[in-house]
JSON list of C-alpha atoms in Angstrom, two decimals:
[
{"chain": "Y", "resi": 17, "resn": "UNK", "atom": "CA", "xyz": [72.34, 91.12, 77.89]},
{"chain": "Y", "resi": 18, "resn": "UNK", "atom": "CA", "xyz": [69.35, 87.74, 77.96]},
{"chain": "Y", "resi": 19, "resn": "UNK", "atom": "CA", "xyz": [72.54, 85.66, 76.93]},
{"chain": "Y", "resi": 20, "resn": "UNK", "atom": "CA", "xyz": [74.26, 86.69, 79.80]},
{"chain": "Y", "resi": 21, "resn": "UNK", "atom": "CA", "xyz": [72.03, 86.45, 82.45]},
{"chain": "Y", "resi": 22, "resn": "UNK", "atom": "CA", "xyz": [70.94, 82.53, 80.74]},
{"chain": "Y", "resi": 23, "resn": "UNK", "atom": "CA", "xyz": [74.32, 81.37, 81.21]},
{"chain": "Y", "resi": 24, "resn": "UNK", "atom": "CA", "xyz": [74.81, 82.77, 84.32]},
{"chain": "Y", "resi": 25, "resn": "UNK", "atom": "CA", "xyz": [72.00, 81.39, 85.57]},
{"chain": "Y", "resi": 26, "resn": "UNK", "atom": "CA", "xyz": [72.66, 77.60, 83.62]},
{"chain": "Y", "resi": 27, "resn": "UNK", "atom": "CA", "xyz": [76.45, 77.95, 85.44]},
{"chain": "Y", "resi": 28, "resn": "UNK", "atom": "CA", "xyz": [75.20, 78.57, 89.13]},
{"chain": "Y", "resi": 29, "resn": "UNK", "atom": "CA", "xyz": [72.35, 75.81, 88.39]},
{"chain": "Y", "resi": 30, "resn": "UNK", "atom": "CA", "xyz": [75.30, 73.41, 87.67]},
{"chain": "Y", "resi": 31, "resn": "UNK", "atom": "CA", "xyz": [77.36, 74.61, 90.43]},
{"chain": "Y", "resi": 32, "resn": "UNK", "atom": "CA", "xyz": [74.38, 74.26, 93.11]},
{"chain": "Y", "resi": 33, "resn": "UNK", "atom": "CA", "xyz": [73.42, 70.70, 92.18]},
{"chain": "Y", "resi": 34, "resn": "UNK", "atom": "CA", "xyz": [76.73, 69.59, 91.47]},
{"chain": "Y", "resi": 35, "resn": "UNK", "atom": "CA", "xyz": [77.33, 70.64, 95.15]},
{"chain": "Y", "resi": 36, "resn": "UNK", "atom": "CA", "xyz": [74.66, 69.59, 96.95]},
{"chain": "Y", "resi": 37, "resn": "UNK", "atom": "CA", "xyz": [74.68, 66.52, 94.89]},
{"chain": "Y", "resi": 38, "resn": "UNK", "atom": "CA", "xyz": [77.83, 65.43, 96.60]},
{"chain": "Y", "resi": 39, "resn": "UNK", "atom": "CA", "xyz": [77.55, 62.31, 98.34]},
{"chain": "Y", "resi": 40, "resn": "UNK", "atom": "CA", "xyz": [79.27, 64.21, 102.03]},
{"chain": "Y", "resi": 41, "resn": "UNK", "atom": "CA", "xyz": [77.01, 67.03, 101.54]},
{"chain": "Y", "resi": 42, "resn": "UNK", "atom": "CA", "xyz": [74.75, 66.74, 104.49]},
{"chain": "Y", "resi": 43, "resn": "UNK", "atom": "CA", "xyz": [77.66, 66.47, 106.71]},
{"chain": "Y", "resi": 44, "resn": "UNK", "atom": "CA", "xyz": [79.30, 69.51, 104.87]},
{"chain": "Y", "resi": 45, "resn": "UNK", "atom": "CA", "xyz": [75.78, 71.52, 105.17]},
{"chain": "Y", "resi": 46, "resn": "UNK", "atom": "CA", "xyz": [75.46, 70.48, 109.37]},
{"chain": "Y", "resi": 47, "resn": "UNK", "atom": "CA", "xyz": [79.33, 71.25, 110.04]},
{"chain": "Y", "resi": 48, "resn": "UNK", "atom": "CA", "xyz": [79.50, 74.72, 107.65]},
{"chain": "Y", "resi": 49, "resn": "UNK", "atom": "CA", "xyz": [76.24, 76.09, 107.42]},
{"chain": "Y", "resi": 50, "resn": "UNK", "atom": "CA", "xyz": [74.13, 75.51, 110.44]},
{"chain": "Y", "resi": 51, "resn": "UNK", "atom": "CA", "xyz": [72.08, 78.55, 110.81]},
{"chain": "Y", "resi": 52, "resn": "UNK", "atom": "CA", "xyz": [71.37, 77.44, 115.07]},
{"chain": "Y", "resi": 53, "resn": "UNK", "atom": "CA", "xyz": [75.06, 78.07, 115.63]},
{"chain": "Y", "resi": 54, "resn": "UNK", "atom": "CA", "xyz": [75.07, 81.56, 112.77]},
{"chain": "Y", "resi": 55, "resn": "UNK", "atom": "CA", "xyz": [72.38, 83.13, 115.06]},
{"chain": "Y", "resi": 56, "resn": "UNK", "atom": "CA", "xyz": [74.18, 82.24, 118.04]},
{"chain": "Y", "resi": 57, "resn": "UNK", "atom": "CA", "xyz": [77.50, 83.13, 117.66]},
{"chain": "Y", "resi": 58, "resn": "UNK", "atom": "CA", "xyz": [76.51, 85.92, 115.55]},
{"chain": "Y", "resi": 59, "resn": "UNK", "atom": "CA", "xyz": [76.18, 88.54, 118.39]},
{"chain": "Y", "resi": 60, "resn": "UNK", "atom": "CA", "xyz": [80.16, 87.87, 119.87]},
{"chain": "Y", "resi": 61, "resn": "UNK", "atom": "CA", "xyz": [81.81, 87.69, 116.04]},
{"chain": "Y", "resi": 62, "resn": "UNK", "atom": "CA", "xyz": [79.98, 91.15, 115.14]},
{"chain": "Y", "resi": 63, "resn": "UNK", "atom": "CA", "xyz": [81.70, 92.78, 118.59]},
{"chain": "Y", "resi": 64, "resn": "UNK", "atom": "CA", "xyz": [84.67, 91.23, 117.45]},
{"chain": "Y", "resi": 65, "resn": "UNK", "atom": "CA", "xyz": [84.16, 92.78, 114.08]},
{"chain": "Y", "resi": 66, "resn": "UNK", "atom": "CA", "xyz": [84.01, 96.28, 115.65]},
{"chain": "Y", "resi": 67, "resn": "UNK", "atom": "CA", "xyz": [87.39, 95.89, 116.70]},
{"chain": "Y", "resi": 68, "resn": "UNK", "atom": "CA", "xyz": [88.54, 94.92, 113.24]},
{"chain": "Y", "resi": 69, "resn": "UNK", "atom": "CA", "xyz": [86.78, 97.77, 111.85]},
{"chain": "Y", "resi": 70, "resn": "UNK", "atom": "CA", "xyz": [87.94, 100.10, 114.62]},
{"chain": "Y", "resi": 71, "resn": "UNK", "atom": "CA", "xyz": [92.02, 98.96, 113.56]},
{"chain": "Y", "resi": 72, "resn": "UNK", "atom": "CA", "xyz": [92.04, 98.92, 109.82]},
{"chain": "Y", "resi": 73, "resn": "UNK", "atom": "CA", "xyz": [90.89, 102.68, 110.31]},
{"chain": "Y", "resi": 74, "resn": "UNK", "atom": "CA", "xyz": [93.52, 103.27, 112.18]},
{"chain": "Y", "resi": 75, "resn": "UNK", "atom": "CA", "xyz": [96.30, 100.70, 110.72]},
{"chain": "Y", "resi": 76, "resn": "UNK", "atom": "CA", "xyz": [95.21, 102.41, 106.76]},
{"chain": "Y", "resi": 77, "resn": "UNK", "atom": "CA", "xyz": [95.37, 106.06, 107.77]},
{"chain": "Y", "resi": 78, "resn": "UNK", "atom": "CA", "xyz": [98.88, 104.88, 109.77]},
{"chain": "Y", "resi": 79, "resn": "UNK", "atom": "CA", "xyz": [100.34, 102.67, 106.63]},
{"chain": "Y", "resi": 80, "resn": "UNK", "atom": "CA", "xyz": [99.29, 105.64, 104.21]},
{"chain": "Y", "resi": 81, "resn": "UNK", "atom": "CA", "xyz": [101.12, 108.04, 105.70]},
{"chain": "Y", "resi": 82, "resn": "UNK", "atom": "CA", "xyz": [104.16, 105.79, 106.90]},
{"chain": "Y", "resi": 83, "resn": "UNK", "atom": "CA", "xyz": [104.46, 105.07, 102.63]},
{"chain": "Y", "resi": 84, "resn": "UNK", "atom": "CA", "xyz": [104.33, 107.90, 101.89]},
{"chain": "Y", "resi": 85, "resn": "UNK", "atom": "CA", "xyz": [107.30, 109.35, 104.11]},
{"chain": "Y", "resi": 86, "resn": "UNK", "atom": "CA", "xyz": [109.39, 106.56, 102.87]},
{"chain": "Y", "resi": 87, "resn": "UNK", "atom": "CA", "xyz": [108.27, 107.13, 99.54]},
{"chain": "Y", "resi": 88, "resn": "UNK", "atom": "CA", "xyz": [109.71, 110.78, 99.66]},
{"chain": "Y", "resi": 89, "resn": "UNK", "atom": "CA", "xyz": [112.78, 109.53, 101.86]},
{"chain": "Y", "resi": 90, "resn": "UNK", "atom": "CA", "xyz": [113.91, 106.79, 98.55]},
{"chain": "Y", "resi": 91, "resn": "UNK", "atom": "CA", "xyz": [112.98, 109.97, 96.53]},
{"chain": "Y", "resi": 92, "resn": "UNK", "atom": "CA", "xyz": [115.69, 112.03, 98.12]},
{"chain": "Y", "resi": 93, "resn": "UNK", "atom": "CA", "xyz": [118.75, 113.05, 95.67]},
{"chain": "Y", "resi": 94, "resn": "UNK", "atom": "CA", "xyz": [122.69, 113.94, 96.60]},
{"chain": "Y", "resi": 95, "resn": "UNK", "atom": "CA", "xyz": [124.91, 111.81, 98.19]},
{"chain": "Y", "resi": 96, "resn": "UNK", "atom": "CA", "xyz": [124.26, 113.51, 101.28]},
{"chain": "Y", "resi": 97, "resn": "UNK", "atom": "CA", "xyz": [120.97, 111.37, 101.54]},
{"chain": "Y", "resi": 98, "resn": "UNK", "atom": "CA", "xyz": [122.65, 108.48, 100.73]},
{"chain": "Y", "resi": 99, "resn": "UNK", "atom": "CA", "xyz": [122.48, 107.08, 104.60]},
{"chain": "Y", "resi": 100, "resn": "UNK", "atom": "CA", "xyz": [118.77, 108.40, 104.48]},
{"chain": "Y", "resi": 101, "resn": "UNK", "atom": "CA", "xyz": [117.71, 106.51, 101.25]},
{"chain": "Y", "resi": 102, "resn": "UNK", "atom": "CA", "xyz": [119.49, 102.92, 102.04]},
{"chain": "Y", "resi": 103, "resn": "UNK", "atom": "CA", "xyz": [117.62, 102.85, 105.61]},
{"chain": "Y", "resi": 104, "resn": "UNK", "atom": "CA", "xyz": [114.05, 103.67, 103.09]},
{"chain": "Y", "resi": 105, "resn": "UNK", "atom": "CA", "xyz": [115.51, 101.22, 101.12]},
{"chain": "Y", "resi": 106, "resn": "UNK", "atom": "CA", "xyz": [116.16, 98.76, 103.37]},
{"chain": "Y", "resi": 107, "resn": "UNK", "atom": "CA", "xyz": [112.90, 98.96, 105.07]},
{"chain": "Y", "resi": 108, "resn": "UNK", "atom": "CA", "xyz": [110.97, 98.36, 101.90]},
{"chain": "Y", "resi": 109, "resn": "UNK", "atom": "CA", "xyz": [113.04, 95.14, 101.16]},
{"chain": "Y", "resi": 110, "resn": "UNK", "atom": "CA", "xyz": [112.56, 93.80, 104.35]},
{"chain": "Y", "resi": 111, "resn": "UNK", "atom": "CA", "xyz": [109.36, 94.13, 105.31]},
{"chain": "Y", "resi": 112, "resn": "UNK", "atom": "CA", "xyz": [107.56, 93.85, 101.52]},
{"chain": "Y", "resi": 113, "resn": "UNK", "atom": "CA", "xyz": [109.67, 89.86, 101.72]},
{"chain": "Y", "resi": 114, "resn": "UNK", "atom": "CA", "xyz": [108.75, 89.12, 105.41]},
{"chain": "Y", "resi": 115, "resn": "UNK", "atom": "CA", "xyz": [105.47, 86.94, 105.87]},
{"chain": "Y", "resi": 116, "resn": "UNK", "atom": "CA", "xyz": [102.76, 89.15, 107.65]},
{"chain": "Y", "resi": 117, "resn": "UNK", "atom": "CA", "xyz": [102.22, 86.70, 109.88]},
{"chain": "Y", "resi": 118, "resn": "UNK", "atom": "CA", "xyz": [106.30, 86.50, 111.27]},
{"chain": "Y", "resi": 119, "resn": "UNK", "atom": "CA", "xyz": [106.34, 90.31, 111.68]},
{"chain": "Y", "resi": 120, "resn": "UNK", "atom": "CA", "xyz": [102.98, 89.70, 114.43]},
{"chain": "Y", "resi": 121, "resn": "UNK", "atom": "CA", "xyz": [104.53, 87.11, 116.07]},
{"chain": "Y", "resi": 122, "resn": "UNK", "atom": "CA", "xyz": [107.86, 88.86, 116.54]},
{"chain": "Y", "resi": 123, "resn": "UNK", "atom": "CA", "xyz": [105.98, 92.45, 117.58]},
{"chain": "Y", "resi": 124, "resn": "UNK", "atom": "CA", "xyz": [103.02, 90.72, 119.88]},
{"chain": "Y", "resi": 125, "resn": "UNK", "atom": "CA", "xyz": [105.62, 88.33, 121.30]},
{"chain": "Y", "resi": 126, "resn": "UNK", "atom": "CA", "xyz": [109.13, 89.50, 120.52]},
{"chain": "Y", "resi": 127, "resn": "UNK", "atom": "CA", "xyz": [108.79, 92.83, 122.09]},
{"chain": "Y", "resi": 128, "resn": "UNK", "atom": "CA", "xyz": [107.10, 92.03, 125.43]},
{"chain": "Y", "resi": 129, "resn": "UNK", "atom": "CA", "xyz": [109.64, 89.12, 125.97]},
{"chain": "Y", "resi": 130, "resn": "UNK", "atom": "CA", "xyz": [112.26, 91.89, 126.10]},
{"chain": "Y", "resi": 131, "resn": "UNK", "atom": "CA", "xyz": [110.71, 93.31, 129.66]},
{"chain": "Y", "resi": 132, "resn": "UNK", "atom": "CA", "xyz": [111.04, 96.75, 129.20]},
{"chain": "Y", "resi": 133, "resn": "UNK", "atom": "CA", "xyz": [109.11, 99.20, 131.12]},
{"chain": "Y", "resi": 134, "resn": "UNK", "atom": "CA", "xyz": [106.49, 101.10, 128.59]},
{"chain": "Y", "resi": 135, "resn": "UNK", "atom": "CA", "xyz": [105.76, 98.22, 126.62]},
{"chain": "Y", "resi": 136, "resn": "UNK", "atom": "CA", "xyz": [102.41, 98.90, 124.67]},
{"chain": "Y", "resi": 137, "resn": "UNK", "atom": "CA", "xyz": [99.83, 95.37, 125.16]},
{"chain": "Y", "resi": 138, "resn": "UNK", "atom": "CA", "xyz": [99.59, 93.13, 122.51]},
{"chain": "Y", "resi": 139, "resn": "UNK", "atom": "CA", "xyz": [96.70, 95.12, 120.63]},
{"chain": "Y", "resi": 140, "resn": "UNK", "atom": "CA", "xyz": [98.96, 97.74, 119.47]},
{"chain": "Y", "resi": 141, "resn": "UNK", "atom": "CA", "xyz": [102.00, 95.67, 118.95]},
{"chain": "Y", "resi": 142, "resn": "UNK", "atom": "CA", "xyz": [100.16, 93.87, 116.55]},
{"chain": "Y", "resi": 143, "resn": "UNK", "atom": "CA", "xyz": [98.92, 97.02, 114.82]},
{"chain": "Y", "resi": 144, "resn": "UNK", "atom": "CA", "xyz": [102.49, 97.96, 114.49]},
{"chain": "Y", "resi": 145, "resn": "UNK", "atom": "CA", "xyz": [102.95, 94.89, 113.14]},
{"chain": "Y", "resi": 146, "resn": "UNK", "atom": "CA", "xyz": [100.54, 95.55, 110.17]},
{"chain": "Y", "resi": 147, "resn": "UNK", "atom": "CA", "xyz": [101.12, 98.40, 109.51]},
{"chain": "Y", "resi": 148, "resn": "UNK", "atom": "CA", "xyz": [105.21, 98.40, 109.29]},
{"chain": "Y", "resi": 149, "resn": "UNK", "atom": "CA", "xyz": [104.33, 95.86, 106.51]},
{"chain": "Y", "resi": 150, "resn": "UNK", "atom": "CA", "xyz": [102.31, 97.41, 104.74]},
{"chain": "Y", "resi": 151, "resn": "UNK", "atom": "CA", "xyz": [103.70, 100.83, 105.19]},
{"chain": "Y", "resi": 152, "resn": "UNK", "atom": "CA", "xyz": [106.68, 98.57, 102.84]},
{"chain": "Y", "resi": 153, "resn": "UNK", "atom": "CA", "xyz": [104.27, 98.21, 100.42]},
{"chain": "Y", "resi": 154, "resn": "UNK", "atom": "CA", "xyz": [102.15, 101.68, 100.03]},
{"chain": "Y", "resi": 155, "resn": "UNK", "atom": "CA", "xyz": [105.84, 103.21, 99.68]},
{"chain": "Y", "resi": 156, "resn": "UNK", "atom": "CA", "xyz": [106.96, 101.37, 96.59]},
{"chain": "Y", "resi": 157, "resn": "UNK", "atom": "CA", "xyz": [103.26, 102.57, 95.67]},
{"chain": "Y", "resi": 158, "resn": "UNK", "atom": "CA", "xyz": [103.55, 105.78, 96.47]},
{"chain": "Y", "resi": 159, "resn": "UNK", "atom": "CA", "xyz": [106.97, 105.86, 94.73]},
{"chain": "Y", "resi": 160, "resn": "UNK", "atom": "CA", "xyz": [106.26, 104.63, 91.83]},
{"chain": "Y", "resi": 161, "resn": "UNK", "atom": "CA", "xyz": [103.86, 107.35, 91.64]},
{"chain": "Y", "resi": 162, "resn": "UNK", "atom": "CA", "xyz": [106.33, 110.16, 92.31]},
{"chain": "Y", "resi": 163, "resn": "UNK", "atom": "CA", "xyz": [108.91, 108.50, 89.32]},
{"chain": "Y", "resi": 164, "resn": "UNK", "atom": "CA", "xyz": [106.45, 109.04, 87.24]},
{"chain": "Y", "resi": 165, "resn": "UNK", "atom": "CA", "xyz": [106.75, 112.87, 87.22]},
{"chain": "Y", "resi": 166, "resn": "UNK", "atom": "CA", "xyz": [108.49, 113.60, 84.57]},
{"chain": "Y", "resi": 167, "resn": "UNK", "atom": "CA", "xyz": [111.66, 115.71, 86.55]},
{"chain": "Y", "resi": 168, "resn": "UNK", "atom": "CA", "xyz": [110.91, 119.03, 84.19]},
{"chain": "Y", "resi": 169, "resn": "UNK", "atom": "CA", "xyz": [108.19, 119.76, 86.44]},
{"chain": "Y", "resi": 170, "resn": "UNK", "atom": "CA", "xyz": [110.32, 119.66, 89.70]},
{"chain": "Y", "resi": 171, "resn": "UNK", "atom": "CA", "xyz": [112.61, 122.27, 87.20]},
{"chain": "Y", "resi": 172, "resn": "UNK", "atom": "CA", "xyz": [109.73, 124.29, 86.17]},
{"chain": "Y", "resi": 173, "resn": "UNK", "atom": "CA", "xyz": [108.65, 124.59, 89.98]},
{"chain": "Y", "resi": 174, "resn": "UNK", "atom": "CA", "xyz": [111.93, 125.54, 90.97]},
{"chain": "Y", "resi": 175, "resn": "UNK", "atom": "CA", "xyz": [112.74, 127.89, 88.20]},
{"chain": "Y", "resi": 176, "resn": "UNK", "atom": "CA", "xyz": [109.40, 129.89, 89.78]},
{"chain": "Y", "resi": 177, "resn": "UNK", "atom": "CA", "xyz": [111.03, 129.90, 93.18]},
{"chain": "Y", "resi": 178, "resn": "UNK", "atom": "CA", "xyz": [109.56, 126.73, 95.04]},
{"chain": "Y", "resi": 179, "resn": "UNK", "atom": "CA", "xyz": [112.24, 124.81, 96.98]},
{"chain": "Y", "resi": 180, "resn": "UNK", "atom": "CA", "xyz": [112.02, 121.24, 96.27]},
{"chain": "Y", "resi": 181, "resn": "UNK", "atom": "CA", "xyz": [110.26, 120.73, 99.82]},
{"chain": "Y", "resi": 182, "resn": "UNK", "atom": "CA", "xyz": [107.35, 123.02, 97.90]},
{"chain": "Y", "resi": 183, "resn": "UNK", "atom": "CA", "xyz": [107.78, 121.44, 94.74]},
{"chain": "Y", "resi": 184, "resn": "UNK", "atom": "CA", "xyz": [106.76, 118.49, 96.15]},
{"chain": "Y", "resi": 185, "resn": "UNK", "atom": "CA", "xyz": [104.23, 119.30, 98.51]},
{"chain": "Y", "resi": 186, "resn": "UNK", "atom": "CA", "xyz": [102.24, 121.53, 95.94]},
{"chain": "Y", "resi": 187, "resn": "UNK", "atom": "CA", "xyz": [103.51, 120.26, 91.51]},
{"chain": "Y", "resi": 188, "resn": "UNK", "atom": "CA", "xyz": [104.91, 116.24, 92.41]},
{"chain": "Y", "resi": 189, "resn": "UNK", "atom": "CA", "xyz": [102.83, 114.79, 95.12]},
{"chain": "Y", "resi": 190, "resn": "UNK", "atom": "CA", "xyz": [99.42, 116.12, 94.09]},
{"chain": "Y", "resi": 191, "resn": "UNK", "atom": "CA", "xyz": [99.65, 114.30, 90.81]},
{"chain": "Y", "resi": 192, "resn": "UNK", "atom": "CA", "xyz": [101.61, 111.03, 91.93]},
{"chain": "Y", "resi": 193, "resn": "UNK", "atom": "CA", "xyz": [99.07, 110.12, 94.94]},
{"chain": "Y", "resi": 194, "resn": "UNK", "atom": "CA", "xyz": [96.24, 111.25, 91.79]},
{"chain": "Y", "resi": 195, "resn": "UNK", "atom": "CA", "xyz": [98.11, 108.11, 89.23]},
{"chain": "Y", "resi": 196, "resn": "UNK", "atom": "CA", "xyz": [98.20, 105.81, 92.33]},
{"chain": "Y", "resi": 197, "resn": "UNK", "atom": "CA", "xyz": [95.04, 106.00, 93.63]},
{"chain": "Y", "resi": 198, "resn": "UNK", "atom": "CA", "xyz": [93.69, 102.53, 92.23]},
{"chain": "Y", "resi": 199, "resn": "UNK", "atom": "CA", "xyz": [96.64, 100.21, 93.54]},
{"chain": "Y", "resi": 200, "resn": "UNK", "atom": "CA", "xyz": [96.39, 102.54, 96.52]},
{"chain": "Y", "resi": 201, "resn": "UNK", "atom": "CA", "xyz": [92.81, 101.75, 97.16]},
{"chain": "Y", "resi": 202, "resn": "UNK", "atom": "CA", "xyz": [93.83, 97.27, 96.05]},
{"chain": "Y", "resi": 203, "resn": "UNK", "atom": "CA", "xyz": [96.41, 97.66, 99.47]},
{"chain": "Y", "resi": 204, "resn": "UNK", "atom": "CA", "xyz": [93.54, 99.18, 101.58]},
{"chain": "Y", "resi": 205, "resn": "UNK", "atom": "CA", "xyz": [91.23, 96.62, 100.45]},
{"chain": "Y", "resi": 206, "resn": "UNK", "atom": "CA", "xyz": [93.59, 93.91, 101.13]},
{"chain": "Y", "resi": 207, "resn": "UNK", "atom": "CA", "xyz": [94.41, 95.51, 105.04]},
{"chain": "Y", "resi": 208, "resn": "UNK", "atom": "CA", "xyz": [90.86, 95.23, 104.95]},
{"chain": "Y", "resi": 209, "resn": "UNK", "atom": "CA", "xyz": [91.12, 91.28, 105.49]},
{"chain": "Y", "resi": 210, "resn": "UNK", "atom": "CA", "xyz": [94.92, 91.01, 107.03]},
{"chain": "Y", "resi": 211, "resn": "UNK", "atom": "CA", "xyz": [93.45, 93.08, 110.30]},
{"chain": "Y", "resi": 212, "resn": "UNK", "atom": "CA", "xyz": [91.97, 89.86, 110.83]},
{"chain": "Y", "resi": 213, "resn": "UNK", "atom": "CA", "xyz": [95.35, 88.45, 111.66]},
{"chain": "Y", "resi": 214, "resn": "UNK", "atom": "CA", "xyz": [95.31, 90.50, 114.94]},
{"chain": "Y", "resi": 215, "resn": "UNK", "atom": "CA", "xyz": [93.92, 87.25, 116.21]},
{"chain": "Y", "resi": 216, "resn": "UNK", "atom": "CA", "xyz": [96.91, 85.59, 116.48]},
{"chain": "Y", "resi": 217, "resn": "UNK", "atom": "CA", "xyz": [98.37, 88.11, 118.28]},
{"chain": "Y", "resi": 218, "resn": "UNK", "atom": "CA", "xyz": [95.36, 87.27, 121.21]},
{"chain": "Y", "resi": 219, "resn": "UNK", "atom": "CA", "xyz": [92.64, 89.93, 120.71]},
{"chain": "Y", "resi": 220, "resn": "UNK", "atom": "CA", "xyz": [88.96, 88.75, 120.46]},
{"chain": "Y", "resi": 221, "resn": "UNK", "atom": "CA", "xyz": [88.06, 90.26, 116.87]},
{"chain": "Y", "resi": 222, "resn": "UNK", "atom": "CA", "xyz": [85.84, 88.44, 114.80]},
{"chain": "Y", "resi": 223, "resn": "UNK", "atom": "CA", "xyz": [88.05, 86.16, 113.94]},
{"chain": "Y", "resi": 224, "resn": "UNK", "atom": "CA", "xyz": [89.19, 84.93, 118.03]},
{"chain": "Y", "resi": 225, "resn": "UNK", "atom": "CA", "xyz": [85.07, 84.75, 118.28]},
{"chain": "Y", "resi": 226, "resn": "UNK", "atom": "CA", "xyz": [84.54, 82.73, 115.76]},
{"chain": "Y", "resi": 227, "resn": "UNK", "atom": "CA", "xyz": [87.44, 80.44, 116.75]},
{"chain": "Y", "resi": 228, "resn": "UNK", "atom": "CA", "xyz": [86.19, 80.17, 120.41]},
{"chain": "Y", "resi": 229, "resn": "UNK", "atom": "CA", "xyz": [83.06, 79.17, 119.08]},
{"chain": "Y", "resi": 230, "resn": "UNK", "atom": "CA", "xyz": [84.12, 76.67, 116.69]},
{"chain": "Y", "resi": 231, "resn": "UNK", "atom": "CA", "xyz": [85.72, 75.39, 120.05]},
{"chain": "Y", "resi": 232, "resn": "UNK", "atom": "CA", "xyz": [83.25, 75.08, 121.64]},
{"chain": "Y", "resi": 233, "resn": "UNK", "atom": "CA", "xyz": [80.34, 73.27, 119.87]},
{"chain": "Y", "resi": 234, "resn": "UNK", "atom": "CA", "xyz": [82.77, 71.05, 117.11]},
{"chain": "Y", "resi": 235, "resn": "UNK", "atom": "CA", "xyz": [81.09, 73.53, 114.03]},
{"chain": "Y", "resi": 236, "resn": "UNK", "atom": "CA", "xyz": [82.65, 75.52, 111.94]},
{"chain": "Y", "resi": 237, "resn": "UNK", "atom": "CA", "xyz": [79.30, 77.84, 111.18]},
{"chain": "Y", "resi": 238, "resn": "UNK", "atom": "CA", "xyz": [81.25, 80.76, 113.15]},
{"chain": "Y", "resi": 239, "resn": "UNK", "atom": "CA", "xyz": [83.91, 81.17, 110.58]},
{"chain": "Y", "resi": 240, "resn": "UNK", "atom": "CA", "xyz": [82.11, 81.12, 107.51]},
{"chain": "Y", "resi": 241, "resn": "UNK", "atom": "CA", "xyz": [80.04, 84.02, 109.55]},
{"chain": "Y", "resi": 242, "resn": "UNK", "atom": "CA", "xyz": [83.13, 85.82, 110.22]},
{"chain": "Y", "resi": 243, "resn": "UNK", "atom": "CA", "xyz": [84.06, 85.13, 106.31]},
{"chain": "Y", "resi": 244, "resn": "UNK", "atom": "CA", "xyz": [80.71, 86.51, 104.95]},
{"chain": "Y", "resi": 245, "resn": "UNK", "atom": "CA", "xyz": [80.45, 89.70, 107.50]},
{"chain": "Y", "resi": 246, "resn": "UNK", "atom": "CA", "xyz": [84.82, 90.54, 106.18]},
{"chain": "Y", "resi": 247, "resn": "UNK", "atom": "CA", "xyz": [83.39, 90.44, 102.80]},
{"chain": "Y", "resi": 248, "resn": "UNK", "atom": "CA", "xyz": [80.31, 92.64, 103.46]},
{"chain": "Y", "resi": 249, "resn": "UNK", "atom": "CA", "xyz": [82.92, 94.77, 104.78]},
{"chain": "Y", "resi": 250, "resn": "UNK", "atom": "CA", "xyz": [84.98, 94.73, 101.97]},
{"chain": "Y", "resi": 251, "resn": "UNK", "atom": "CA", "xyz": [82.32, 95.08, 99.16]},
{"chain": "Y", "resi": 252, "resn": "UNK", "atom": "CA", "xyz": [81.94, 99.38, 99.68]},
{"chain": "Y", "resi": 253, "resn": "UNK", "atom": "CA", "xyz": [85.44, 99.97, 99.17]},
{"chain": "Y", "resi": 254, "resn": "UNK", "atom": "CA", "xyz": [85.96, 97.46, 95.96]},
{"chain": "Y", "resi": 255, "resn": "UNK", "atom": "CA", "xyz": [83.14, 99.17, 94.44]},
{"chain": "Y", "resi": 256, "resn": "UNK", "atom": "CA", "xyz": [85.26, 102.47, 95.45]},
{"chain": "Y", "resi": 257, "resn": "UNK", "atom": "CA", "xyz": [88.37, 101.15, 94.06]},
{"chain": "Y", "resi": 258, "resn": "UNK", "atom": "CA", "xyz": [87.04, 100.07, 90.67]},
{"chain": "Y", "resi": 259, "resn": "UNK", "atom": "CA", "xyz": [84.92, 102.97, 90.33]},
{"chain": "Y", "resi": 260, "resn": "UNK", "atom": "CA", "xyz": [88.29, 104.84, 90.47]},
{"chain": "Y", "resi": 261, "resn": "UNK", "atom": "CA", "xyz": [90.36, 102.75, 88.08]},
{"chain": "Y", "resi": 262, "resn": "UNK", "atom": "CA", "xyz": [87.64, 102.97, 85.88]},
{"chain": "Y", "resi": 263, "resn": "UNK", "atom": "CA", "xyz": [87.84, 107.11, 86.40]},
{"chain": "Y", "resi": 264, "resn": "UNK", "atom": "CA", "xyz": [91.49, 106.83, 86.31]},
{"chain": "Y", "resi": 265, "resn": "UNK", "atom": "CA", "xyz": [91.61, 104.95, 82.85]},
{"chain": "Y", "resi": 266, "resn": "UNK", "atom": "CA", "xyz": [88.78, 106.84, 81.07]},
{"chain": "Y", "resi": 267, "resn": "UNK", "atom": "CA", "xyz": [90.50, 110.33, 81.72]},
{"chain": "Y", "resi": 268, "resn": "UNK", "atom": "CA", "xyz": [94.17, 107.99, 80.43]},
{"chain": "Y", "resi": 269, "resn": "UNK", "atom": "CA", "xyz": [91.98, 107.62, 77.31]},
{"chain": "Y", "resi": 270, "resn": "UNK", "atom": "CA", "xyz": [91.24, 111.30, 77.07]},
{"chain": "Y", "resi": 271, "resn": "UNK", "atom": "CA", "xyz": [94.30, 112.86, 76.91]},
{"chain": "Y", "resi": 272, "resn": "UNK", "atom": "CA", "xyz": [95.55, 110.20, 75.50]}
]
């Protein structure tokens, strides 16, 4: 422990000396780490962050639901379900390949361009873009968990009189979700960062509020403030993810 702490302190000191001793450090410090600018724009950025938090909760819940439904559809057996499997497969392939920025632009600016009655505002459309994109990633995670459950367990459940739907609900899905909990949480951490892309659609979230501050003062400190707030927001979820991952590894080692 002492050696680890000492080596960490040495590396940190060398980095600090190297950065602060650079010829352009004074200019960078003024442009990116101005405490007056940080204090000035912190309230607006915090207000925008509240929008990001609400968006994260809604998008995470709906993306997880969408991913689970698509994963179940992709695992349906029998030729009669081929069209359903094909649609689910096409959806996951398409949205896993499309950059999220492009999907947000298509939803937030393309759909209103159709001039359809009842078109939601750009906040809802941007959130929908995030949901369908992350739903595709989460669907593959869920599918991997479902297919990791041995088919004999479904057969045993069916032999006990359970229908296929009951076997999936009571036997397969509980095991599948437990097995893929760590990657699901990792994707949720990534989603926590990507909700900041909603600023591309126009709503004033933490990123947009920081951008407004940068444009007003020609100082990049508001971006640093927004970045620090996003890191602080992610820390609890990252801690939970690490704990769940460690617990799953211990359970697997104990069972092997």
